[in-house]
Amino acid sequence: MAPAFRELMGALANELSDWASAADALEDAVADLADARSLSSKQVEAVQSLDSLSQHLHQLSQLFRDLGSGSGVRDTDAAADIGRAVARLNLGGLGARLAASPHSARDVVPGEVDLW
């Protein structure tokens, strides 16, 4: 795997990790504010979507980190590395979407936030 590719994947992983941490901090701040008042169910869903956002960002960060650390010497190695990295994803069908295996609407859990 080319060093430039590894460097790019690492930089993307770090960027997404930073944004995930920012989303975590925002979620904590909003939750603290929410404790002081009662929220409607729609407001609660909005707060919960922050948690989903940070989880997805953490997962994407890990994906890029995995892709950057793979062997990928030959095309077949790269394909195997990508398959292993995507298989680790587990949020809301994210892995299936990235592997180009769309899930049906009935696979979506009610209340689940789908960012794609």
Short mmCIF file of N, CA and C in Angstrom, two decimals, residues 12-87:
data_model
loop_
_atom_site.label_atom_id
_atom_site.label_comp_id
_atom_site.label_asym_id
_atom_site.label_seq_id
_atom_site.Cartn_x
_atom_site.Cartn_y
_atom_site.Cartn_z
N LEU A 12 -7.71 11.23 7.58
CA LEU A 12 -9.18 11.18 7.59
C LEU A 12 -9.68 10.58 8.90
N ALA A 13 -9.02 9.54 9.37
CA ALA A 13 -9.41 8.92 10.64
C ALA A 13 -9.29 9.92 11.78
N ASN A 14 -8.20 10.67 11.81
CA ASN A 14 -8.01 11.66 12.87
C ASN A 14 -9.05 12.77 12.79
N GLU A 15 -9.35 13.23 11.59
CA GLU A 15 -10.35 14.29 11.41
C GLU A 15 -11.72 13.82 11.90
N LEU A 16 -12.11 12.62 11.48
CA LEU A 16 -13.41 12.09 11.92
C LEU A 16 -13.44 11.85 13.42
N SER A 17 -12.34 11.41 13.97
CA SER A 17 -12.26 11.21 15.42
C SER A 17 -12.43 12.53 16.17
N ASP A 18 -11.82 13.58 15.65
CA ASP A 18 -11.98 14.91 16.27
C ASP A 18 -13.43 15.36 16.22
N TRP A 19 -14.08 15.16 15.08
CA TRP A 19 -15.48 15.56 14.96
C TRP A 19 -16.38 14.69 15.83
N ALA A 20 -16.03 13.42 15.98
CA ALA A 20 -16.80 12.55 16.87
C ALA A 20 -16.69 13.03 18.31
N SER A 21 -15.50 13.43 18.71
CA SER A 21 -15.31 13.97 20.06
C SER A 21 -16.10 15.25 20.26
N ALA A 22 -16.14 16.09 19.24
CA ALA A 22 -16.93 17.32 19.32
C ALA A 22 -18.42 17.00 19.45
N ALA A 23 -18.88 16.00 18.71
CA ALA A 23 -20.28 15.59 18.82
C ALA A 23 -20.57 15.01 20.20
N ASP A 24 -19.62 14.26 20.78
CA ASP A 24 -19.78 13.74 22.14
C ASP A 24 -19.92 14.88 23.14
N ALA A 25 -19.08 15.91 23.01
CA ALA A 25 -19.12 17.05 23.93
C ALA A 25 -20.44 17.81 23.78
N LEU A 26 -20.89 17.98 22.54
CA LEU A 26 -22.16 18.65 22.29
C LEU A 26 -23.32 17.86 22.90
N GLU A 27 -23.27 16.54 22.73
CA GLU A 27 -24.32 15.69 23.30
C GLU A 27 -24.35 15.84 24.82
N ASP A 28 -23.19 15.85 25.46
CA ASP A 28 -23.13 16.01 26.92
C ASP A 28 -23.71 17.35 27.35
N ALA A 29 -23.37 18.41 26.63
CA ALA A 29 -23.87 19.75 26.97
C ALA A 29 -25.38 19.82 26.81
N VAL A 30 -25.89 19.27 25.72
CA VAL A 30 -27.33 19.28 25.48
C VAL A 30 -28.05 18.43 26.52
N ALA A 31 -27.47 17.30 26.88
CA ALA A 31 -28.09 16.43 27.89
C ALA A 31 -28.15 17.13 29.24
N ASP A 32 -27.09 17.87 29.58
CA ASP A 32 -27.10 18.62 30.84
C ASP A 32 -28.19 19.68 30.83
N LEU A 33 -28.35 20.36 29.71
CA LEU A 33 -29.41 21.37 29.59
C LEU A 33 -30.79 20.72 29.63
N ALA A 34 -30.90 19.56 29.02
CA ALA A 34 -32.18 18.85 28.95
C ALA A 34 -32.62 18.37 30.33
N ASP A 35 -31.65 18.07 31.20
CA ASP A 35 -31.99 17.62 32.55
C ASP A 35 -32.77 18.69 33.32
N ALA A 36 -32.55 19.94 32.97
CA ALA A 36 -33.18 21.05 33.68
C ALA A 36 -34.62 21.29 33.24
N ARG A 37 -35.05 20.64 32.19
CA ARG A 37 -36.43 20.84 31.71
C ARG A 37 -36.95 19.56 31.08
N SER A 38 -38.26 19.49 30.97
CA SER A 38 -38.83 18.31 30.33
C SER A 38 -38.87 18.54 28.82
N LEU A 39 -38.54 17.50 28.10
CA LEU A 39 -38.48 17.59 26.65
C LEU A 39 -39.61 16.82 26.00
N SER A 40 -40.03 17.29 24.86
CA SER A 40 -41.02 16.55 24.08
C SER A 40 -40.33 15.33 23.48
N SER A 41 -41.11 14.39 23.01
CA SER A 41 -40.52 13.19 22.41
C SER A 41 -39.69 13.56 21.18
N LYS A 42 -40.11 14.57 20.44
CA LYS A 42 -39.35 15.01 19.26
C LYS A 42 -38.00 15.59 19.69
N GLN A 43 -37.97 16.34 20.78
CA GLN A 43 -36.72 16.90 21.28
C GLN A 43 -35.80 15.80 21.79
N VAL A 44 -36.37 14.80 22.45
CA VAL A 44 -35.57 13.67 22.93
C VAL A 44 -34.93 12.94 21.75
N GLU A 45 -35.69 12.74 20.68
CA GLU A 45 -35.14 12.09 19.49
C GLU A 45 -33.99 12.90 18.90
N ALA A 46 -34.12 14.22 18.91
CA ALA A 46 -33.06 15.08 18.39
C ALA A 46 -31.79 14.92 19.23
N VAL A 47 -31.94 14.87 20.55
CA VAL A 47 -30.78 14.68 21.43
C VAL A 47 -30.16 13.31 21.18
N GLN A 48 -31.00 12.29 21.02
CA GLN A 48 -30.49 10.94 20.77
C GLN A 48 -29.78 10.86 19.42
N SER A 49 -30.19 11.69 18.46
CA SER A 49 -29.52 11.67 17.15
C SER A 49 -28.08 12.14 17.27
N LEU A 50 -27.78 12.96 18.27
CA LEU A 50 -26.38 13.36 18.50
C LEU A 50 -25.54 12.15 18.88
N ASP A 51 -26.11 11.26 19.68
CA ASP A 51 -25.39 10.05 20.05
C ASP A 51 -25.13 9.19 18.83
N SER A 52 -26.13 9.06 17.98
CA SER A 52 -25.97 8.27 16.76
C SER A 52 -24.91 8.90 15.85
N LEU A 53 -24.93 10.23 15.77
CA LEU A 53 -23.94 10.93 14.95
C LEU A 53 -22.53 10.65 15.45
N SER A 54 -22.30 10.77 16.75
CA SER A 54 -20.95 10.53 17.26
C SER A 54 -20.53 9.08 17.08
N GLN A 55 -21.46 8.14 17.24
CA GLN A 55 -21.12 6.73 17.04
C GLN A 55 -20.73 6.47 15.58
N HIS A 56 -21.48 7.05 14.65
CA HIS A 56 -21.16 6.87 13.23
C HIS A 56 -19.80 7.48 12.91
N LEU A 57 -19.53 8.64 13.45
CA LEU A 57 -18.24 9.28 13.20
C LEU A 57 -17.09 8.43 13.77
N HIS A 58 -17.28 7.88 14.96
CA HIS A 58 -16.26 7.00 15.53
C HIS A 58 -16.06 5.76 14.65
N GLN A 59 -17.16 5.19 14.16
CA GLN A 59 -17.07 4.01 13.30
C GLN A 59 -16.35 4.34 11.99
N LEU A 60 -16.68 5.48 11.38
CA LEU A 60 -16.02 5.86 10.14
C LEU A 60 -14.54 6.14 10.38
N SER A 61 -14.23 6.74 11.51
CA SER A 61 -12.82 6.98 11.86
C SER A 61 -12.07 5.66 11.93
N GLN A 62 -12.69 4.66 12.58
CA GLN A 62 -12.05 3.35 12.69
C GLN A 62 -11.91 2.70 11.31
N LEU A 63 -12.91 2.89 10.45
CA LEU A 63 -12.84 2.34 9.09
C LEU A 63 -11.61 2.89 8.36
N PHE A 64 -11.43 4.20 8.40
CA PHE A 64 -10.28 4.79 7.71
C PHE A 64 -8.97 4.34 8.35
N ARG A 65 -8.96 4.20 9.66
CA ARG A 65 -7.75 3.72 10.34
C ARG A 65 -7.44 2.29 9.89
N ASP A 66 -8.47 1.44 9.82
CA ASP A 66 -8.28 0.06 9.36
C ASP A 66 -7.80 0.02 7.91
N LEU A 67 -8.40 0.84 7.06
CA LEU A 67 -8.00 0.86 5.65
C LEU A 67 -6.55 1.33 5.49
N GLY A 68 -6.14 2.27 6.30
CA GLY A 68 -4.78 2.77 6.22
C GLY A 68 -3.75 1.81 6.76
N SER A 69 -4.17 0.87 7.60
CA SER A 69 -3.21 -0.07 8.18
C SER A 69 -3.19 -1.41 7.45
N GLY A 70 -4.05 -1.59 6.45
CA GLY A 70 -4.12 -2.85 5.72
C GLY A 70 -2.89 -3.07 4.86
N SER A 71 -2.72 -4.32 4.44
CA SER A 71 -1.55 -4.65 3.62
C SER A 71 -1.69 -4.09 2.21
N GLY A 72 -2.77 -4.43 1.53
CA GLY A 72 -3.09 -3.88 0.23
C GLY A 72 -1.95 -3.85 -0.79
N VAL A 73 -1.04 -4.81 -0.73
CA VAL A 73 0.08 -4.84 -1.66
C VAL A 73 -0.43 -5.13 -3.07
N ARG A 74 -1.33 -6.07 -3.20
CA ARG A 74 -1.94 -6.39 -4.49
C ARG A 74 -3.40 -6.00 -4.43
N ASP A 75 -4.05 -5.90 -5.58
CA ASP A 75 -5.47 -5.55 -5.61
C ASP A 75 -6.29 -6.53 -4.79
N THR A 76 -5.94 -7.82 -4.85
CA THR A 76 -6.71 -8.80 -4.09
C THR A 76 -6.52 -8.58 -2.59
N ASP A 77 -5.31 -8.16 -2.17
CA ASP A 77 -5.10 -7.84 -0.75
C ASP A 77 -5.95 -6.64 -0.35
N ALA A 78 -5.97 -5.62 -1.21
CA ALA A 78 -6.74 -4.42 -0.92
C ALA A 78 -8.22 -4.75 -0.77
N ALA A 79 -8.74 -5.59 -1.67
CA ALA A 79 -10.15 -5.98 -1.59
C ALA A 79 -10.44 -6.71 -0.28
N ALA A 80 -9.53 -7.59 0.13
CA ALA A 80 -9.71 -8.31 1.39
C ALA A 80 -9.63 -7.35 2.58
N ASP A 81 -8.69 -6.39 2.52
CA ASP A 81 -8.58 -5.40 3.59
C ASP A 81 -9.86 -4.58 3.72
N ILE A 82 -10.39 -4.15 2.58
CA ILE A 82 -11.63 -3.37 2.60
C ILE A 82 -12.78 -4.22 3.15
N GLY A 83 -12.86 -5.46 2.73
CA GLY A 83 -13.92 -6.35 3.22
C GLY A 83 -13.84 -6.53 4.73
N ARG A 84 -12.64 -6.74 5.26
CA ARG A 84 -12.48 -6.90 6.72
C ARG A 84 -12.84 -5.60 7.46
N ALA A 85 -12.41 -4.47 6.91
CA ALA A 85 -12.68 -3.18 7.56
C ALA A 85 -14.17 -2.89 7.59
N VAL A 86 -14.85 -3.11 6.48
CA VAL A 86 -16.29 -2.85 6.40
C VAL A 86 -17.06 -3.82 7.28
N ALA A 87 -16.59 -5.05 7.38
CA ALA A 87 -17.29 -6.05 8.20
C ALA A 87 -17.31 -5.66 9.68
#
